[in-house]
PDB file of C-alpha atoms in Angstrom:
ATOM      1  CA  MET Z 935       0.000   0.000   0.000  1.00  0.00           C
ATOM      2  CA  ALA Z 936       2.843   2.360   0.755  1.00  0.00           C
ATOM      3  CA  ASN Z 937       4.326   1.886  -2.673  1.00  0.00           C
ATOM      4  CA  THR Z 938       0.935   2.509  -4.277  1.00  0.00           C
ATOM      5  CA  ALA Z 939       0.533   5.770  -2.374  1.00  0.00           C
ATOM      6  CA  ALA Z 940       3.980   6.926  -3.394  1.00  0.00           C
ATOM      7  CA  LEU Z 941       3.242   6.308  -7.028  1.00  0.00           C
ATOM      8  CA  ALA Z 942      -0.045   8.191  -6.766  1.00  0.00           C
ATOM      9  CA  ASP Z 943       1.809  11.263  -5.498  1.00  0.00           C
ATOM     10  CA  ARG Z 944       4.146  11.330  -8.476  1.00  0.00           C
ATOM     11  CA  SER Z 945       3.419  13.347 -11.619  1.00  0.00           C
ATOM     12  CA  ILE Z 946       4.580  12.877 -15.182  1.00  0.00           C
ATOM     13  CA  CYS Z 947       6.793  15.919 -14.749  1.00  0.00           C
ATOM     14  CA  SER Z 948       8.522  14.438 -11.690  1.00  0.00           C
ATOM     15  CA  ALA Z 949       9.580  11.479 -13.797  1.00  0.00           C
ATOM     16  CA  ARG Z 950      11.322  13.587 -16.436  1.00  0.00           C
ATOM     17  CA  PRO Z 951      15.107  13.491 -16.722  1.00  0.00           C
ATOM     18  CA  LYS Z 952      16.780  16.047 -14.466  1.00  0.00           C
ATOM     19  CA  SER Z 953      18.491  17.635 -17.465  1.00  0.00           C
ATOM     20  CA  GLN Z 954      15.145  18.544 -19.075  1.00  0.00           C
ATOM     21  CA  ALA Z 955      14.085  22.108 -18.249  1.00  0.00           C
ATOM     22  CA  SER Z 956      10.358  21.599 -18.882  1.00  0.00           C
ATOM     23  CA  CYS Z 957       7.779  18.847 -18.836  1.00  0.00           C
ATOM     24  CA  CYS Z 958       6.671  20.062 -22.299  1.00  0.00           C
ATOM     25  CA  LEU Z 959       7.842  17.887 -25.140  1.00  0.00           C
ATOM     26  CA  LYS Z 960       9.200  19.347 -28.375  1.00  0.00           C
ATOM     27  CA  VAL Z 961       7.403  18.210 -31.497  1.00  0.00           C
ATOM     28  CA  PRO Z 962       9.924  17.170 -34.144  1.00  0.00           C
ATOM     29  CA  VAL Z 963      10.019  19.569 -37.087  1.00  0.00           C
ATOM     30  CA  LYS Z 964       9.448  16.744 -39.553  1.00  0.00           C
ATOM     31  CA  ILE Z 965       5.925  16.144 -38.219  1.00  0.00           C
ATOM     32  CA  ILE Z 966       4.882  19.821 -38.130  1.00  0.00           C
ATOM     33  CA  HIS Z 967       2.740  20.571 -41.188  1.00  0.00           C
ATOM     34  CA  ASP Z 968       1.859  24.117 -42.238  1.00  0.00           C
ATOM     35  CA  PRO Z 969      -0.791  25.265 -44.715  1.00  0.00           C
ATOM     36  CA  ASP Z 970      -0.123  27.046 -48.008  1.00  0.00           C
ATOM     37  CA  PRO Z 971      -3.030  29.401 -48.833  1.00  0.00           C
ATOM     38  CA  SER Z 972      -2.492  30.973 -52.244  1.00  0.00           C
ATOM     39  CA  ILE Z 973      -3.822  32.963 -55.179  1.00  0.00           C
ATOM     40  CA  TYR Z 974      -2.592  33.516 -58.746  1.00  0.00           C
ATOM     41  CA  ASP Z 975       0.471  35.658 -58.046  1.00  0.00           C
ATOM     42  CA  GLN Z 976       1.851  37.694 -60.952  1.00  0.00           C
ATOM     43  CA  GLN Z 977       5.137  38.442 -59.213  1.00  0.00           C
ATOM     44  CA  LEU Z 978       5.723  34.729 -58.587  1.00  0.00           C
ATOM     45  CA  VAL Z 979       5.014  33.963 -62.254  1.00  0.00           C
ATOM     46  CA  PHE Z 980       7.464  36.683 -63.320  1.00  0.00           C
ATOM     47  CA  GLU Z 981      10.192  35.596 -60.916  1.00  0.00           C
ATOM     48  CA  SER Z 982       9.742  31.987 -62.061  1.00  0.00           C
ATOM     49  CA  GLY Z 983      10.488  33.009 -65.642  1.00  0.00           C
ATOM     50  CA  GLY Z 984       6.904  33.090 -66.869  1.00  0.00           C
ATOM     51  CA  ALA Z 985       4.761  35.793 -68.473  1.00  0.00           C
ATOM     52  CA  PRO Z 986       2.051  36.916 -66.030  1.00  0.00           C
ATOM     53  CA  THR Z 987      -1.398  38.058 -67.072  1.00  0.00           C
ATOM     54  CA  PHE Z 988      -3.049  40.974 -65.301  1.00  0.00           C
ATOM     55  CA  ASP Z 989      -6.498  39.584 -66.053  1.00  0.00           C
ATOM     56  CA  SER Z 990      -6.125  37.269 -63.074  1.00  0.00           C
ATOM     57  CA  PRO Z 991      -7.905  33.905 -63.338  1.00  0.00           C
ATOM     58  CA  ASP Z 992      -8.577  34.164 -59.584  1.00  0.00           C
ATOM     59  CA  ILE Z 993     -10.022  37.696 -59.417  1.00  0.00           C
ATOM     60  CA  SER Z 994     -13.296  38.880 -60.906  1.00  0.00           C
ATOM     61  CA  THR Z 995     -13.878  42.637 -61.055  1.00  0.00           C
ATOM     62  CA  GLN Z 996     -15.144  43.581 -64.515  1.00  0.00           C
ATOM     63  CA  ASP Z 997     -18.263  43.241 -66.640  1.00  0.00           C
ATOM     64  CA  LEU Z 998     -17.888  43.259 -70.429  1.00  0.00           C
ATOM     65  CA  TRP Z 999     -18.684  44.925 -72.822  1.00  0.00           C
ATOM     66  CA  PRO Z1000     -17.702  47.792 -72.409  1.00  0.00           C
ATOM     67  CA  PRO Z1001     -15.291  47.208 -69.494  1.00  0.00           C
ATOM     68  CA  ARG Z1002     -16.815  48.460 -66.246  1.00  0.00           C
ATOM     69  CA  PRO Z1003     -16.725  47.445 -62.575  1.00  0.00           C
ATOM     70  CA  SER Z1004     -19.118  44.637 -61.733  1.00  0.00           C
ATOM     71  CA  ALA Z1005     -21.541  44.881 -58.805  1.00  0.00           C
ATOM     72  CA  THR Z1006     -19.383  42.518 -56.749  1.00  0.00           C
ATOM     73  CA  LEU Z1007     -15.656  41.918 -56.470  1.00  0.00           C
ATOM     74  CA  ALA Z1008     -14.594  38.295 -56.021  1.00  0.00           C
ATOM     75  CA  ALA Z1009     -11.357  36.472 -55.285  1.00  0.00           C
ATOM     76  CA  THR Z1010     -10.738  32.719 -55.323  1.00  0.00           C
ATOM     77  CA  VAL Z1011      -8.115  31.386 -52.922  1.00  0.00           C
ATOM     78  CA  ARG Z1012      -6.898  27.812 -52.431  1.00  0.00           C
ATOM     79  CA  ASN Z1013      -4.786  25.810 -50.025  1.00  0.00           C
ATOM     80  CA  LEU Z1014      -1.943  24.029 -51.829  1.00  0.00           C
ATOM     81  CA  SER Z1015      -0.866  22.012 -48.784  1.00  0.00           C
ATOM     82  CA  SER Z1016      -2.074  18.407 -48.711  1.00  0.00           C
ATOM     83  CA  GLU Z1017      -0.854  18.084 -45.112  1.00  0.00           C
ATOM     84  CA  ALA Z1018      -2.519  20.951 -43.218  1.00  0.00           C
ATOM     85  CA  SER Z1019      -5.759  22.888 -43.439  1.00  0.00           C
ATOM     86  CA  ALA Z1020      -5.687  26.695 -43.575  1.00  0.00           C
ATOM     87  CA  ASN Z1021      -8.380  27.763 -41.148  1.00  0.00           C
ATOM     88  CA  GLN Z1022      -8.962  31.467 -40.588  1.00  0.00           C
ATOM     89  CA  THR Z1023      -7.053  32.556 -43.672  1.00  0.00           C
ATOM     90  CA  ARG Z1024      -7.423  36.319 -44.014  1.00  0.00           C
ATOM     91  CA  VAL Z1025      -8.137  37.800 -47.444  1.00  0.00           C
ATOM     92  CA  ASP Z1026      -7.570  41.553 -47.843  1.00  0.00           C
ATOM     93  CA  ILE Z1027      -8.755  43.465 -50.907  1.00  0.00           C
ATOM     94  CA  SER Z1028      -7.705  46.973 -51.960  1.00  0.00           C
ATOM     95  CA  TRP Z1029      -7.893  49.158 -55.047  1.00  0.00           C
ATOM     96  CA  SER Z1030      -6.032  51.850 -56.943  1.00  0.00           C
ATOM     97  CA  ALA Z1031      -6.679  54.225 -59.788  1.00  0.00           C
ATOM     98  CA  TRP Z1032      -6.000  52.805 -63.259  1.00  0.00           C
ATOM     99  CA  GLY Z1033      -2.277  52.491 -63.893  1.00  0.00           C
ATOM    100  CA  ILE Z1034       0.863  50.793 -62.615  1.00  0.00           C
ATOM    101  CA  GLY Z1035       2.406  51.412 -59.187  1.00  0.00           C
ATOM    102  CA  MET Z1036      -0.471  53.632 -58.104  1.00  0.00           C
ATOM    103  CA  PRO Z1037      -1.308  54.232 -54.396  1.00  0.00           C
ATOM    104  CA  ARG Z1038      -3.777  51.711 -52.982  1.00  0.00           C
ATOM    105  CA  SER Z1039      -6.751  52.114 -50.676  1.00  0.00           C
ATOM    106  CA  PRO Z1040      -8.196  49.264 -48.568  1.00  0.00           C
ATOM    107  CA  ILE Z1041     -11.689  47.969 -49.308  1.00  0.00           C
ATOM    108  CA  ALA Z1042     -12.349  45.121 -46.870  1.00  0.00           C
ATOM    109  CA  SER Z1043     -11.100  41.912 -45.279  1.00  0.00           C
ATOM    110  CA  ALA Z1044     -12.668  38.484 -44.873  1.00  0.00           C
ATOM    111  CA  PHE Z1045     -11.741  35.183 -43.229  1.00  0.00           C
ATOM    112  CA  VAL Z1046     -12.119  31.786 -44.852  1.00  0.00           C
ATOM    113  CA  ASP Z1047     -11.433  28.193 -43.756  1.00  0.00           C
ATOM    114  CA  LEU Z1048      -9.622  26.079 -46.351  1.00  0.00           C
ATOM    115  CA  ALA Z1049      -9.352  22.304 -46.174  1.00  0.00           C
ATOM    116  CA  ARG Z1050      -6.244  20.406 -47.176  1.00  0.00           C
ATOM    117  CA  ALA Z1051      -5.479  20.253 -50.908  1.00  0.00           C
ATOM    118  CA  GLY Z1052      -7.292  17.360 -52.548  1.00  0.00           C
ATOM    119  CA  PHE Z1053     -10.239  17.547 -50.165  1.00  0.00           C
ATOM    120  CA  PRO Z1054     -13.596  19.333 -50.572  1.00  0.00           C
ATOM    121  CA  GLY Z1055     -13.336  22.901 -49.310  1.00  0.00           C
ATOM    122  CA  SER Z1056      -9.666  23.410 -50.191  1.00  0.00           C
ATOM    123  CA  GLU Z1057     -10.739  26.274 -52.501  1.00  0.00           C
ATOM    124  CA  ALA Z1058     -13.142  29.101 -51.750  1.00  0.00           C
ATOM    125  CA  THR Z1059     -14.374  32.297 -53.376  1.00  0.00           C
ATOM    126  CA  VAL Z1060     -14.767  35.429 -51.275  1.00  0.00           C
ATOM    127  CA  SER Z1061     -17.010  38.265 -52.512  1.00  0.00           C
ATOM    128  CA  TRP Z1062     -17.484  41.895 -51.562  1.00  0.00           C
ATOM    129  CA  THR Z1063     -19.925  44.558 -52.746  1.00  0.00           C
ATOM    130  CA  THR Z1064     -18.114  46.972 -55.053  1.00  0.00           C
ATOM    131  CA  PRO Z1065     -17.607  50.303 -53.238  1.00  0.00           C
ATOM    132  CA  PRO Z1066     -19.151  53.407 -54.851  1.00  0.00           C
ATOM    133  CA  ALA Z1067     -15.676  54.936 -55.325  1.00  0.00           C
ATOM    134  CA  VAL Z1068     -14.577  51.955 -57.429  1.00  0.00           C
ATOM    135  CA  THR Z1069     -17.770  52.084 -59.498  1.00  0.00           C
ATOM    136  CA  ALA Z1070     -17.297  55.820 -60.067  1.00  0.00           C
ATOM    137  CA  ALA Z1071     -13.675  55.322 -61.144  1.00  0.00           C
ATOM    138  CA  LYS Z1072     -14.825  52.967 -63.970  1.00  0.00           C
ATOM    139  CA  LEU Z1073     -11.237  51.795 -64.516  1.00  0.00           C
ATOM    140  CA  CYS Z1074      -9.059  50.698 -61.629  1.00  0.00           C
ATOM    141  CA  GLY Z1075      -6.706  48.089 -60.222  1.00  0.00           C
ATOM    142  CA  ILE Z1076      -7.882  45.499 -57.693  1.00  0.00           C
ATOM    143  CA  PHE Z1077      -5.351  43.826 -55.365  1.00  0.00           C
ATOM    144  CA  VAL Z1078      -5.782  40.776 -53.131  1.00  0.00           C
ATOM    145  CA  ASN Z1079      -3.479  39.760 -50.272  1.00  0.00           C
ATOM    146  CA  VAL Z1080      -3.799  36.305 -48.655  1.00  0.00           C
ATOM    147  CA  ILE Z1081      -2.509  36.066 -45.070  1.00  0.00           C
ATOM    148  CA  HIS Z1082      -2.047  33.156 -42.647  1.00  0.00           C
ATOM    149  CA  PRO Z1083       0.235  33.161 -39.564  1.00  0.00           C
ATOM    150  CA  TYR Z1084       1.671  29.711 -40.394  1.00  0.00           C
ATOM    151  CA  ASP Z1085       1.837  30.041 -44.177  1.00  0.00           C
ATOM    152  CA  SER Z1086       4.568  27.717 -45.486  1.00  0.00           C
ATOM    153  CA  ASN Z1087       5.042  29.751 -48.684  1.00  0.00           C
ATOM    154  CA  PRO Z1088       4.411  33.520 -48.513  1.00  0.00           C
ATOM    155  CA  ASN Z1089       5.486  33.958 -52.153  1.00  0.00           C
ATOM    156  CA  ASN Z1090       2.116  33.063 -53.696  1.00  0.00           C
ATOM    157  CA  ASN Z1091      -0.127  35.409 -51.735  1.00  0.00           C
ATOM    158  CA  TYR Z1092      -0.495  38.569 -53.857  1.00  0.00           C
ATOM    159  CA  GLY Z1093      -2.812  38.835 -56.838  1.00  0.00           C
ATOM    160  CA  GLU Z1094      -3.982  41.751 -58.931  1.00  0.00           C
ATOM    161  CA  GLN Z1095      -6.322  42.589 -61.784  1.00  0.00           C
ATOM    162  CA  THR Z1096      -6.073  45.799 -63.793  1.00  0.00           C
ATOM    163  CA  VAL Z1097      -8.135  45.510 -66.986  1.00  0.00           C
ATOM    164  CA  ASN Z1098      -9.295  47.712 -69.867  1.00  0.00           C
ATOM    165  CA  GLY Z1099     -10.160  46.680 -73.398  1.00  0.00           C
ATOM    166  CA  PHE Z1100     -11.933  47.232 -76.702  1.00  0.00           C
ATOM    167  CA  GLN Z1101     -14.044  45.577 -79.375  1.00  0.00           C
ATOM    168  CA  THR Z1102     -12.806  45.619 -82.966  1.00  0.00           C
ATOM    169  CA  SER Z1103     -16.298  46.764 -84.003  1.00  0.00           C
ATOM    170  CA  THR Z1104     -15.210  50.158 -82.630  1.00  0.00           C
ATOM    171  CA  GLY Z1105     -11.980  50.078 -84.651  1.00  0.00           C
ATOM    172  CA  ARG Z1106      -8.921  47.842 -84.869  1.00  0.00           C
ATOM    173  CA  SER Z1107      -6.510  50.478 -83.576  1.00  0.00           C
ATOM    174  CA  HIS Z1108      -6.819  51.834 -80.046  1.00  0.00           C
ATOM    175  CA  SER Z1109      -4.527  53.764 -77.731  1.00  0.00           C
ATOM    176  CA  PHE Z1110      -4.574  53.744 -73.935  1.00  0.00           C
ATOM    177  CA  VAL Z1111      -3.033  56.240 -71.548  1.00  0.00           C
ATOM    178  CA  VAL Z1112      -1.421  54.299 -68.699  1.00  0.00           C
ATOM    179  CA  PRO Z1113      -0.128  56.250 -65.679  1.00  0.00           C
ATOM    180  CA  VAL Z1114       3.097  54.711 -64.346  1.00  0.00           C
ATOM    181  CA  ARG Z1115       4.317  55.630 -60.871  1.00  0.00           C
ATOM    182  CA  ASN Z1116       7.545  54.995 -58.983  1.00  0.00           C
ATOM    183  CA  PRO Z1117       6.369  53.912 -55.503  1.00  0.00           C
ATOM    184  CA  THR Z1118       9.876  53.787 -54.034  1.00  0.00           C
ATOM    185  CA  GLY Z1119      11.841  56.416 -52.148  1.00  0.00           C
ATOM    186  CA  SER Z1120      14.588  56.857 -54.750  1.00  0.00           C
ATOM    187  CA  VAL Z1121      15.088  57.558 -58.462  1.00  0.00           C
ATOM    188  CA  GLN Z1122      14.331  54.432 -60.494  1.00  0.00           C
ATOM    189  CA  THR Z1123      14.247  53.268 -64.109  1.00  0.00           C
ATOM    190  CA  VAL Z1124      11.022  51.607 -65.204  1.00  0.00           C
ATOM    191  CA  ASN Z1125      10.886  49.316 -68.257  1.00  0.00           C
ATOM    192  CA  LEU Z1126       7.668  48.228 -69.943  1.00  0.00           C
ATOM    193  CA  THR Z1127       7.194  45.240 -72.238  1.00  0.00           C
ATOM    194  CA  ALA Z1128       4.164  43.748 -74.008  1.00  0.00           C
ATOM    195  CA  GLY Z1129       3.098  40.132 -74.262  1.00  0.00           C
ATOM    196  CA  PRO Z1130       2.249  37.386 -74.883  1.00  0.00           C
ATOM    197  CA  ALA Z1131       4.450  36.735 -77.914  1.00  0.00           C
ATOM    198  CA  LEU Z1132       1.528  36.195 -80.314  1.00  0.00           C
ATOM    199  CA  VAL Z1133       0.153  39.722 -79.837  1.00  0.00           C
ATOM    200  CA  ALA Z1134       3.342  41.613 -78.934  1.00  0.00           C
ATOM    201  CA  PRO Z1135       3.924  42.714 -82.584  1.00  0.00           C
ATOM    202  CA  TRP Z1136       0.568  44.524 -82.466  1.00  0.00           C
ATOM    203  CA  VAL Z1137       1.658  46.730 -79.538  1.00  0.00           C
ATOM    204  CA  THR Z1138       3.629  49.971 -79.321  1.00  0.00           C
ATOM    205  CA  ILE Z1139       4.597  51.477 -75.948  1.00  0.00           C
ATOM    206  CA  VAL Z1140       5.821  55.087 -75.843  1.00  0.00           C
ATOM    207  CA  PRO Z1141       8.003  55.573 -73.914  1.00  0.00           C
ATOM    208  CA  SER Z1142       8.924  51.992 -73.018  1.00  0.00           C
ATOM    209  CA  THR Z1143      11.670  53.139 -70.649  1.00  0.00           C
ATOM    210  CA  LEU Z1144      11.375  56.043 -68.238  1.00  0.00           C
ATOM    211  CA  THR Z1145      13.296  57.389 -65.272  1.00  0.00           C
ATOM    212  CA  LEU Z1146      11.159  58.566 -62.376  1.00  0.00           C
ATOM    213  CA  GLY Z1147      12.016  60.289 -59.127  1.00  0.00           C
ATOM    214  CA  ALA Z1148      10.718  59.024 -55.793  1.00  0.00           C
ATOM    215  CA  GLY Z1149       6.924  58.964 -55.935  1.00  0.00           C
ATOM    216  CA  ALA Z1150       6.910  60.525 -59.417  1.00  0.00           C
ATOM    217  CA  GLN Z1151       4.389  59.552 -62.080  1.00  0.00           C
ATOM    218  CA  GLN Z1152       4.328  59.745 -65.884  1.00  0.00           C
ATOM    219  CA  ASN Z1153       1.793  58.778 -68.532  1.00  0.00           C
ATOM    220  CA  VAL Z1154       2.714  56.104 -71.081  1.00  0.00           C
ATOM    221  CA  MET Z1155       0.847  55.548 -74.356  1.00  0.00           C
ATOM    222  CA  VAL Z1156       0.041  51.924 -75.195  1.00  0.00           C
ATOM    223  CA  SER Z1157      -1.251  51.504 -78.756  1.00  0.00           C
ATOM    224  CA  VAL Z1158      -2.743  48.259 -80.072  1.00  0.00           C
ATOM    225  CA  ASN Z1159      -3.311  47.598 -83.781  1.00  0.00           C
ATOM    226  CA  VAL Z1160      -5.144  44.359 -84.581  1.00  0.00           C
ATOM    227  CA  PRO Z1161      -4.177  43.257 -88.132  1.00  0.00           C
ATOM    228  CA  ALA Z1162      -6.952  43.218 -90.721  1.00  0.00           C
ATOM    229  CA  SER Z1163      -6.093  39.585 -91.423  1.00  0.00           C
ATOM    230  CA  ILE Z1164      -7.428  38.534 -88.008  1.00  0.00           C
ATOM    231  CA  PRO Z1165     -11.008  37.271 -88.552  1.00  0.00           C
ATOM    232  CA  PRO Z1166     -13.929  37.880 -86.197  1.00  0.00           C
ATOM    233  CA  SER Z1167     -14.322  35.384 -83.384  1.00  0.00           C
ATOM    234  CA  PRO Z1168     -17.236  32.937 -83.274  1.00  0.00           C
ATOM    235  CA  SER Z1169     -20.515  34.164 -81.811  1.00  0.00           C
ATOM    236  CA  GLY Z1170     -20.554  33.960 -78.031  1.00  0.00           C
ATOM    237  CA  THR Z1171     -16.852  34.729 -77.592  1.00  0.00           C
ATOM    238  CA  VAL Z1172     -16.253  37.140 -74.725  1.00  0.00           C
ATOM    239  CA  ILE Z1173     -12.500  37.770 -75.073  1.00  0.00           C
ATOM    240  CA  SER Z1174     -10.603  36.874 -78.245  1.00  0.00           C
ATOM    241  CA  ALA Z1175      -7.122  37.924 -77.134  1.00  0.00           C
ATOM    242  CA  SER Z1176      -5.381  39.929 -74.426  1.00  0.00           C
ATOM    243  CA  VAL Z1177      -2.363  42.207 -74.245  1.00  0.00           C
ATOM    244  CA  ASP Z1178      -0.418  42.302 -71.001  1.00  0.00           C
ATOM    245  CA  VAL Z1179       1.930  45.200 -70.291  1.00  0.00           C
ATOM    246  CA  LEU Z1180       4.508  44.289 -67.645  1.00  0.00           C
ATOM    247  CA  ALA Z1181       6.499  46.921 -65.750  1.00  0.00           C
ATOM    248  CA  THR Z1182       9.789  46.283 -63.972  1.00  0.00           C
ATOM    249  CA  ILE Z1183      11.530  48.796 -61.737  1.00  0.00           C
ATOM    250  CA  GLY Z1184      15.268  48.543 -61.341  1.00  0.00           C
ATOM    251  CA  GLY Z1185      14.935  45.082 -62.875  1.00  0.00           C
ATOM    252  CA  ALA Z1186      12.439  43.935 -60.223  1.00  0.00           C
ATOM    253  CA  TYR Z1187       8.718  43.332 -60.579  1.00  0.00           C
ATOM    254  CA  LEU Z1188       6.461  46.407 -60.344  1.00  0.00           C
ATOM    255  CA  GLY Z1189       3.083  45.461 -61.842  1.00  0.00           C
ATOM    256  CA  GLY Z1190       1.145  45.738 -65.059  1.00  0.00           C
ATOM    257  CA  ILE Z1191      -2.119  46.143 -66.912  1.00  0.00           C
ATOM    258  CA  ASN Z1192      -4.228  43.985 -69.227  1.00  0.00           C
ATOM    259  CA  ILE Z1193      -6.023  45.056 -72.396  1.00  0.00           C
ATOM    260  CA  ALA Z1194      -8.776  42.604 -73.380  1.00  0.00           C
ATOM    261  CA  ILE Z1195      -9.835  42.461 -77.060  1.00  0.00           C
ATOM    262  CA  LEU Z1196     -12.967  41.047 -78.673  1.00  0.00           C
ATOM    263  CA  PHE Z1197     -12.709  40.406 -82.428  1.00  0.00           C
ATOM    264  CA  ASP Z1198     -16.355  41.114 -83.227  1.00  0.00           C
ATOM    265  CA  ALA Z1199     -15.956  42.756 -86.652  1.00  0.00           C
TER     266      ALA Z1199
END
């Protein structure tokens, strides 16, 4: 009975090795699994050697035709981790005036629970009512930031959509004024290129290189000329082709805009 009483008075912590500072056990790193909430990230595509589009497949902001803000703004996010769910993932949305590198203003935030990749609920779409200021602007940039405290890969969390466009029934040559801003605190050189390769010959950017002081802004003219040899698209087509203008600043990613085209005449 005495031995039984002695054992009853002992705790798990009293049985730990004297060299151990705490009764808490460390979980080996190899069995800790973190989530990977994500969205189509133009900067990641660029830095991976790809050609990003600024008509994001994960962000819906525009009604066509003509281009105009839709009544709701929507963003689709997904968890790429097959080992951990991404509960309480925060999704922030903001907007800017039409252009590249323009100042942004917050719109709203939402929280979403994402299951592990490969399971139902690993992808979700978050929607917000379009603010009156965005509707009044008519053309703008929409930016989405995906945040989770244990995100295993923070390099796929930023998406954007900045879209304008035209129908060839209104003419096959159109020019767009694109404000370009240097958001940094020092003088920088900004370079602009057009893509993808199939439509790049149709595009002229003037100037395609500009030097801007800290916070300075300059208008760039982007002209698109759809060749007469390009036939109209089949009935029901919404977008026939797109031009993406990518801006780099000091060789690093800055942003871009998308020009959607419908070949309807």
